[in-house]
Amino acid sequence: MKISVLLLMIFMFLSCNKDPAENLHHLNGYWEIKRVERNGEIVVEYRFNENVDFFELNNMKGIRKKVKPQLNGTYLVTDDAENIEVKIDDDVLYIYYTTAFDTWREKVKTLTENDLELENEDGILYHYKRYTPLLNDHNETE
């Protein structure tokens, strides 16, 4: 019995000390928004997106851009970009955005290889999936 309690306490201690930046390397790349929620209810659900978000992070700083995928596998890219900086505040991972017109932050609720959830300061939750091009080398050709 004592061993069970000790093991449970060790497991709880280890799970509480998880580094919030542990999966940060997954942020780089292309993300497609799937739905937006507010107060647990779906506000918008996207079946198709003309644009995707591109994140590029190096040493906790980088950019986020909106890009438009093309059928040939390339992307139309504008000069507009949001500067980003990732910080940990009170064991929570945040992305801080800066443009010429505004600054804001979003809380990283989930970040895995294929899933990203960001919550803004108004409590709106954005669900993203890793973007997969329509044409890829594995199953389609032009």
XYZ file of N, CA, C and O in Angstrom:
568
model
N 0.821 -1.193 0.000
C 0.000 0.000 0.000
C 0.866 1.257 0.000
O 0.595 2.204 -0.721
N 1.903 1.276 0.848
C 2.775 2.439 0.930
C 3.499 2.680 -0.387
O 3.700 3.821 -0.788
N 3.871 1.611 -1.069
C 4.554 1.743 -2.368
C 3.613 2.361 -3.388
O 4.010 3.223 -4.163
N 2.348 1.961 -3.371
C 1.362 2.517 -4.301
C 1.200 4.010 -4.104
O 1.150 4.783 -5.063
N 1.116 4.436 -2.845
C 0.962 5.854 -2.541
C 2.215 6.613 -2.964
O 2.133 7.695 -3.559
N 3.382 6.044 -2.693
C 4.636 6.680 -3.084
C 4.737 6.818 -4.597
O 5.097 7.881 -5.108
N 4.392 5.767 -5.336
C 4.417 5.833 -6.799
C 3.433 6.863 -7.333
O 3.736 7.597 -8.271
N 2.273 6.936 -6.745
C 1.271 7.917 -7.151
C 1.780 9.339 -6.910
O 1.629 10.215 -7.761
N 2.416 9.565 -5.782
C 2.954 10.892 -5.483
C 4.078 11.258 -6.451
O 4.150 12.401 -6.912
N 4.934 10.318 -6.791
C 6.014 10.570 -7.751
C 5.426 10.903 -9.113
O 5.850 11.851 -9.770
N 4.432 10.128 -9.548
C 3.785 10.384 -10.842
C 3.153 11.765 -10.870
O 3.304 12.501 -11.839
N 2.476 12.144 -9.800
C 1.838 13.468 -9.755
C 2.888 14.568 -9.781
O 2.714 15.573 -10.460
N 3.988 14.388 -9.080
C 5.059 15.387 -9.071
C 5.664 15.557 -10.459
O 5.860 16.668 -10.932
N 5.916 14.454 -11.133
C 6.512 14.519 -12.470
C 5.557 15.137 -13.479
O 5.966 15.895 -14.353
N 4.281 14.831 -13.396
C 3.317 15.380 -14.359
C 3.083 16.871 -14.117
O 2.782 17.605 -15.046
N 3.245 17.339 -12.903
C 3.061 18.759 -12.608
C 4.253 19.597 -13.063
O 4.123 20.791 -13.235
N 5.396 19.001 -13.247
C 6.593 19.740 -13.611
C 6.896 19.672 -15.100
O 8.029 19.841 -15.508
N 5.899 19.457 -15.911
C 6.092 19.384 -17.357
C 6.467 20.765 -17.902
O 5.847 21.766 -17.565
N 7.484 20.791 -18.733
C 7.959 22.036 -19.329
C 6.961 22.498 -20.389
O 6.708 21.784 -21.354
N 6.373 23.707 -20.244
C 5.386 24.177 -21.225
C 5.969 24.364 -22.623
O 5.244 24.353 -23.601
N 7.283 24.537 -22.739
C 7.914 24.738 -24.048
C 8.395 23.426 -24.665
O 9.027 23.439 -25.714
N 8.078 22.306 -24.046
C 8.567 21.007 -24.491
C 8.247 20.699 -25.959
O 9.068 20.156 -26.677
N 7.068 21.053 -26.414
C 6.651 20.744 -27.789
C 6.768 21.947 -28.727
O 6.218 21.929 -29.823
N 7.475 22.966 -28.302
C 7.552 24.204 -29.072
C 8.086 24.003 -30.490
O 7.684 24.710 -31.409
N 8.944 23.017 -30.687
C 9.489 22.751 -32.026
C 8.398 22.391 -33.031
O 8.585 22.539 -34.224
N 7.239 21.954 -32.551
C 6.127 21.613 -33.451
C 5.454 22.846 -34.056
O 4.729 22.734 -35.037
N 5.668 24.014 -33.478
C 4.980 25.216 -33.958
C 5.399 25.597 -35.375
O 4.574 26.064 -36.161
N 6.657 25.394 -35.720
C 7.133 25.769 -37.049
C 6.371 25.039 -38.145
O 6.114 23.846 -38.043
N 5.991 25.800 -39.171
C 5.332 25.190 -40.315
C 3.980 25.807 -40.607
O 3.666 26.914 -40.174
N 3.178 25.059 -41.354
C 1.897 25.541 -41.873
C 0.741 24.952 -41.069
O 0.685 23.744 -40.828
N -0.192 25.821 -40.676
C -1.342 25.434 -39.868
C -2.631 25.937 -40.509
O -2.720 27.083 -40.915
N -3.615 25.064 -40.546
C -4.927 25.380 -41.124
C -5.955 25.454 -39.999
O -6.092 24.512 -39.212
N -6.670 26.565 -39.927
C -7.682 26.708 -38.885
C -8.882 25.821 -39.225
O -9.320 25.755 -40.371
N -9.381 25.115 -38.228
C -10.511 24.210 -38.430
C -11.805 24.745 -37.802
O -12.865 24.612 -38.363
N -11.683 25.343 -36.602
C -12.886 25.898 -35.967
C -12.494 26.921 -34.910
O -11.363 26.953 -34.445
N -13.491 27.729 -34.560
C -13.341 28.751 -33.535
C -14.454 28.527 -32.520
O -15.613 28.314 -32.893
N -14.091 28.568 -31.234
C -15.067 28.350 -30.169
C -15.050 29.518 -29.191
O -14.018 30.147 -28.986
N -16.210 29.748 -28.618
C -16.326 30.731 -27.533
C -17.253 30.133 -26.487
O -18.341 29.663 -26.827
N -16.816 30.120 -25.245
C -17.589 29.534 -24.144
C -17.990 28.093 -24.430
O -19.100 27.669 -24.127
N -17.096 27.339 -25.071
C -17.349 25.923 -25.344
C -18.260 25.644 -26.525
O -18.561 24.492 -26.817
N -18.730 26.675 -27.195
C -19.616 26.489 -28.345
C -18.900 26.901 -29.624
O -18.184 27.902 -29.652
N -19.130 26.137 -30.692
C -18.503 26.432 -31.981
C -19.140 27.684 -32.572
O -20.353 27.758 -32.737
N -18.302 28.677 -32.873
C -18.755 29.916 -33.488
C -18.634 29.807 -35.004
O -19.521 30.208 -35.739
N -17.508 29.268 -35.466
C -17.244 29.087 -36.894
C -16.560 27.740 -37.081
O -15.664 27.381 -36.319
N -16.995 27.005 -38.095
C -16.314 25.763 -38.472
C -15.921 25.867 -39.935
O -16.752 26.183 -40.779
N -14.648 25.627 -40.220
C -14.119 25.770 -41.568
C -14.002 24.403 -42.226
O -13.391 23.500 -41.682
N -14.579 24.278 -43.411
C -14.426 23.052 -44.181
C -13.270 23.176 -45.176
O -12.627 22.214 -45.525
N -13.042 24.413 -45.641
C -11.963 24.687 -46.583
C -11.386 26.059 -46.264
O -12.127 26.984 -45.950
N -10.082 26.172 -46.344
C -9.424 27.449 -46.095
C -8.590 27.842 -47.297
O -7.774 27.058 -47.770
N -8.791 29.045 -47.751
C -7.996 29.573 -48.856
C -6.604 29.974 -48.378
O -5.650 29.939 -49.133
N -6.490 30.352 -47.100
C -5.223 30.769 -46.514
C -4.868 29.874 -45.333
O -5.751 29.340 -44.664
N -3.586 29.741 -45.073
C -3.104 29.029 -43.901
C -2.097 29.922 -43.183
O -1.553 30.859 -43.764
N -1.877 29.626 -41.914
C -0.905 30.377 -41.123
C 0.441 29.668 -41.177
O 0.513 28.453 -40.990
N 1.482 30.445 -41.409
C 2.846 29.923 -41.407
C 3.584 30.501 -40.212
O 3.644 31.720 -40.040
N 4.104 29.624 -39.354
C 4.894 30.037 -38.201
C 6.349 29.659 -38.442
O 6.642 28.543 -38.894
N 7.236 30.590 -38.122
C 8.665 30.315 -38.177
C 9.265 30.881 -36.894
O 9.205 32.086 -36.643
N 9.831 29.993 -36.082
C 10.334 30.373 -34.776
C 11.774 29.925 -34.637
O 12.121 28.801 -35.009
N 12.618 30.816 -34.111
C 14.017 30.501 -33.868
C 14.426 31.210 -32.577
O 14.344 32.434 -32.494
N 14.835 30.436 -31.580
C 15.232 31.007 -30.280
C 14.133 31.857 -29.663
O 14.369 32.987 -29.226
N 12.916 31.328 -29.671
C 11.755 31.941 -29.018
C 11.237 33.198 -29.719
O 10.337 33.855 -29.217
N 11.785 33.556 -30.885
C 11.304 34.702 -31.653
C 11.120 34.279 -33.104
O 11.788 33.377 -33.589
N 10.206 34.970 -33.802
C 9.992 34.637 -35.199
C 8.877 35.446 -35.818
O 8.638 36.599 -35.439
N 8.159 34.801 -36.749
C 7.068 35.469 -37.475
C 5.895 34.518 -37.646
O 6.030 33.294 -37.560
N 4.734 35.121 -37.890
C 3.547 34.394 -38.367
C 3.051 35.147 -39.581
O 2.911 36.364 -39.557
N 2.795 34.405 -40.656
C 2.306 34.994 -41.909
C 1.098 34.212 -42.387
O 0.991 33.018 -42.150
N 0.228 34.900 -43.095
C -0.852 34.247 -43.828
C -0.325 33.959 -45.223
O 0.232 34.844 -45.877
N -0.470 32.733 -45.662
C -0.025 32.357 -47.000
C -1.175 31.655 -47.715
O -2.081 31.121 -47.090
N -1.100 31.683 -49.042
C -2.157 31.087 -49.859
C -1.558 29.927 -50.659
O -0.777 30.149 -51.590
N -1.911 28.685 -50.304
C -1.372 27.527 -51.030
C -1.849 27.511 -52.479
O -2.984 27.869 -52.788
N -0.955 27.096 -53.372
C -1.254 26.963 -54.795
C -1.301 25.476 -55.159
O -0.719 24.641 -54.471
N -1.975 25.153 -56.239
C -2.103 23.753 -56.647
C -0.764 23.103 -56.985
O -0.617 21.895 -56.866
N 0.222 23.908 -57.391
C 1.517 23.332 -57.753
C 2.424 23.113 -56.543
O 3.588 22.763 -56.686
N 1.901 23.331 -55.326
C 2.681 23.088 -54.125
C 3.421 24.300 -53.605
O 4.064 24.233 -52.554
N 3.339 25.436 -54.304
C 3.978 26.658 -53.831
C 2.966 27.467 -53.019
O 1.798 27.080 -52.897
N 3.413 28.606 -52.496
C 2.562 29.467 -51.692
C 2.691 30.904 -52.182
O 3.791 31.358 -52.484
N 1.561 31.611 -52.250
C 1.587 33.055 -52.462
C 1.798 33.680 -51.097
O 1.062 33.397 -50.146
N 2.818 34.518 -50.999
C 3.195 35.102 -49.724
C 3.222 36.614 -49.867
O 3.763 37.142 -50.841
N 2.654 37.313 -48.894
C 2.706 38.768 -48.893
C 3.887 39.224 -48.031
O 4.516 38.422 -47.346
N 4.158 40.505 -48.056
C 5.220 41.059 -47.217
C 4.751 41.265 -45.776
O 5.556 41.538 -44.901
N 3.443 41.146 -45.553
C 2.907 41.342 -44.210
C 3.267 40.159 -43.318
O 3.136 39.003 -43.712
N 3.719 40.457 -42.116
C 4.032 39.413 -41.143
C 3.839 39.979 -39.748
O 3.979 41.183 -39.524
N 3.481 39.108 -38.830
C 3.394 39.485 -37.429
C 4.653 38.973 -36.751
O 4.995 37.797 -36.887
N 5.362 39.845 -36.078
C 6.501 39.398 -35.287
C 5.964 38.680 -34.062
O 4.987 39.130 -33.454
N 6.570 37.556 -33.721
C 6.123 36.799 -32.557
C 7.293 36.556 -31.617
O 8.448 36.492 -32.031
N 6.931 36.438 -30.356
C 7.886 36.035 -29.335
C 7.158 35.096 -28.391
O 6.028 35.369 -27.978
N 7.776 33.991 -28.079
C 7.174 33.002 -27.190
C 7.769 33.191 -25.799
O 8.984 33.320 -25.640
N 6.877 33.249 -24.811
C 7.310 33.414 -23.423
C 6.515 32.465 -22.532
O 5.380 32.114 -22.852
N 7.119 32.125 -21.425
C 6.441 31.314 -20.413
C 6.156 32.222 -19.228
O 7.067 32.805 -18.646
N 4.867 32.366 -18.897
C 4.438 33.151 -17.742
C 3.635 32.230 -16.832
O 2.630 31.650 -17.267
N 4.059 32.097 -15.593
C 3.364 31.240 -14.619
C 3.125 29.835 -15.162
O 2.014 29.300 -15.087
N 4.152 29.240 -15.751
C 4.105 27.885 -16.305
C 3.115 27.723 -17.453
O 2.636 26.626 -17.723
N 2.770 28.824 -18.118
C 1.878 28.796 -19.275
C 2.629 29.382 -20.459
O 3.278 30.420 -20.343
N 2.523 28.718 -21.605
C 3.189 29.169 -22.823
C 2.297 30.170 -23.552
O 1.118 29.902 -23.802
N 2.862 31.341 -23.887
C 2.143 32.383 -24.606
C 2.915 32.761 -25.866
O 4.139 32.738 -25.883
N 2.156 33.153 -26.894
C 2.740 33.756 -28.080
C 2.354 35.227 -28.061
O 1.163 35.562 -28.015
N 3.354 36.092 -28.079
C 3.142 37.538 -28.116
C 3.325 38.006 -29.550
O 4.339 37.697 -30.178
N 2.351 38.738 -30.068
C 2.353 39.219 -31.446
C 2.576 40.723 -31.458
O 2.042 41.443 -30.614
N 3.320 41.179 -32.464
C 3.542 42.608 -32.638
C 3.446 42.950 -34.115
O 4.069 42.297 -34.951
N 2.635 43.964 -34.424
C 2.573 44.528 -35.773
C 2.784 46.038 -35.634
O 2.896 46.551 -34.519
N 2.763 46.721 -36.749
C 2.885 48.180 -36.706
C 1.667 48.827 -36.056
O 1.722 49.967 -35.607
N 0.556 48.081 -35.970
C -0.696 48.650 -35.500
C -1.172 48.142 -34.146
O -2.029 48.749 -33.526
N -0.630 47.008 -33.676
C -1.195 46.403 -32.470
C -0.214 45.418 -31.838
O 0.740 44.965 -32.484
N -0.473 45.084 -30.587
C 0.218 44.001 -29.894
C -0.827 43.201 -29.128
O -1.822 43.765 -28.654
N -0.642 41.897 -28.998
C -1.554 41.038 -28.266
C -0.846 39.732 -27.964
O 0.254 39.483 -28.425
N -1.513 38.890 -27.182
C -0.946 37.580 -26.882
C -2.033 36.518 -26.937
O -3.226 36.819 -26.771
N -1.597 35.297 -27.170
C -2.484 34.139 -27.163
C -1.840 33.056 -26.321
O -0.626 32.850 -26.381
N -2.673 32.371 -25.561
C -2.214 31.258 -24.734
C -2.191 29.993 -25.589
O -3.149 29.702 -26.313
N -1.099 29.247 -25.511
C -1.004 27.963 -26.219
C -1.638 26.911 -25.316
O -1.081 26.532 -24.289
N -2.836 26.461 -25.699
C -3.561 25.462 -24.915
C -3.104 24.045 -25.263
O -2.995 23.203 -24.392
N -2.860 23.807 -26.568
C -2.410 22.502 -27.057
C -1.412 22.731 -28.163
O -1.630 23.580 -29.024
N -0.326 21.965 -28.145
C 0.641 21.998 -29.228
C 1.265 20.622 -29.360
O 1.992 20.172 -28.482
N 0.880 19.940 -30.443
C 1.462 18.648 -30.773
C 1.921 18.718 -32.219
O 1.809 19.763 -32.862
N 2.374 17.620 -32.739
C 2.834 17.585 -34.125
C 1.733 17.999 -35.096
O 1.995 18.642 -36.104
N 0.479 17.642 -34.793
C -0.623 17.878 -35.732
C -1.744 18.755 -35.208
O -2.687 19.044 -35.945
N -1.704 19.165 -33.964
C -2.781 19.956 -33.378
C -2.226 21.182 -32.665
O -1.218 21.097 -31.958
N -2.938 22.290 -32.842
C -2.582 23.547 -32.198
C -3.868 24.220 -31.753
O -4.812 24.349 -32.537
N -3.923 24.607 -30.484
C -5.055 25.363 -29.962
C -4.513 26.614 -29.294
O -3.660 26.547 -28.404
N -5.029 27.764 -29.730
C -4.624 29.048 -29.186
C -5.857 29.750 -28.624
O -6.908 29.772 -29.261
N -5.702 30.345 -27.440
C -6.803 31.079 -26.819
C -6.395 32.537 -26.662
O -5.352 32.840 -26.084
N -7.238 33.433 -27.194
C -6.908 34.857 -27.079
C -7.381 35.404 -25.736
O -7.991 34.693 -24.929
N -7.111 36.662 -25.496
C -7.422 37.271 -24.200
C -8.917 37.447 -23.961
O -9.346 37.703 -22.844
N -9.739 37.286 -25.019
C -11.196 37.348 -24.883
C -11.814 35.965 -24.671
O -13.032 35.835 -24.671
N -10.974 34.935 -24.522
C -11.479 33.587 -24.295
C -11.893 32.850 -25.558
O -12.523 31.804 -25.489
N -11.559 33.384 -26.717
C -11.890 32.721 -27.980
C -10.799 31.701 -28.273
O -9.614 32.002 -28.233
N -11.215 30.469 -28.558
C -10.304 29.352 -28.771
C -10.248 29.005 -30.254
O -11.282 28.755 -30.880
N -9.032 29.006 -30.803
C -8.797 28.697 -32.209
C -8.170 27.315 -32.320
O -7.116 27.075 -31.734
N -8.835 26.422 -33.064
C -8.346 25.053 -33.260
C -7.721 24.939 -34.650
O -8.396 25.204 -35.655
N -6.457 24.529 -34.688
C -5.729 24.355 -35.942
C -5.322 22.897 -36.109
O -5.101 22.190 -35.130
N -5.189 22.495 -37.363
C -4.589 21.209 -37.739
C -3.395 21.504 -38.624
O -3.389 22.485 -39.372
N -2.403 20.630 -38.558
C -1.243 20.768 -39.444
C -1.756 20.750 -40.879
O -2.571 19.917 -41.253
N -1.306 21.695 -41.685
C -1.750 21.790 -43.071
C -1.097 20.696 -43.910
O 0.104 20.462 -43.817
N -1.903 20.040 -44.722
C -1.430 19.038 -45.670
C -1.753 19.532 -47.078
O -2.921 19.770 -47.379
N -0.745 19.724 -47.930
C -1.007 20.202 -49.299
C -1.932 19.249 -50.056
O -1.958 18.039 -49.817
N -2.704 19.829 -50.974
C -3.607 19.014 -51.799
C -2.824 18.029 -52.663
O -3.227 16.897 -52.824
N -1.736 18.484 -53.227
C -0.877 17.608 -54.005
C 0.379 17.339 -53.202
O 0.999 18.251 -52.673
N 0.732 16.057 -53.100
C 1.986 15.750 -52.428
C 2.686 14.619 -53.167
O 2.108 13.983 -54.029
N 3.902 14.375 -52.839
C 4.694 13.385 -53.532
C 4.240 11.944 -53.292
O 4.633 11.040 -54.001
N 3.388 11.740 -52.294
C 3.039 10.370 -51.915
C 1.885 9.775 -52.713
O 1.870 8.588 -52.975
N 0.912 10.610 -53.121
C -0.255 9.989 -53.725
C -0.843 10.718 -54.935
O -1.809 10.263 -55.490
N -0.323 11.865 -55.302
C -0.907 12.591 -56.418
C 0.170 13.253 -57.263
O 1.264 13.506 -56.791
N -0.183 13.523 -58.491
C 0.706 14.279 -59.375
C -0.113 15.348 -60.068
O -1.331 15.303 -60.078
N 0.591 16.296 -60.662
C -0.115 17.368 -61.370
C -0.656 16.861 -62.690
O -0.144 15.989 -63.301
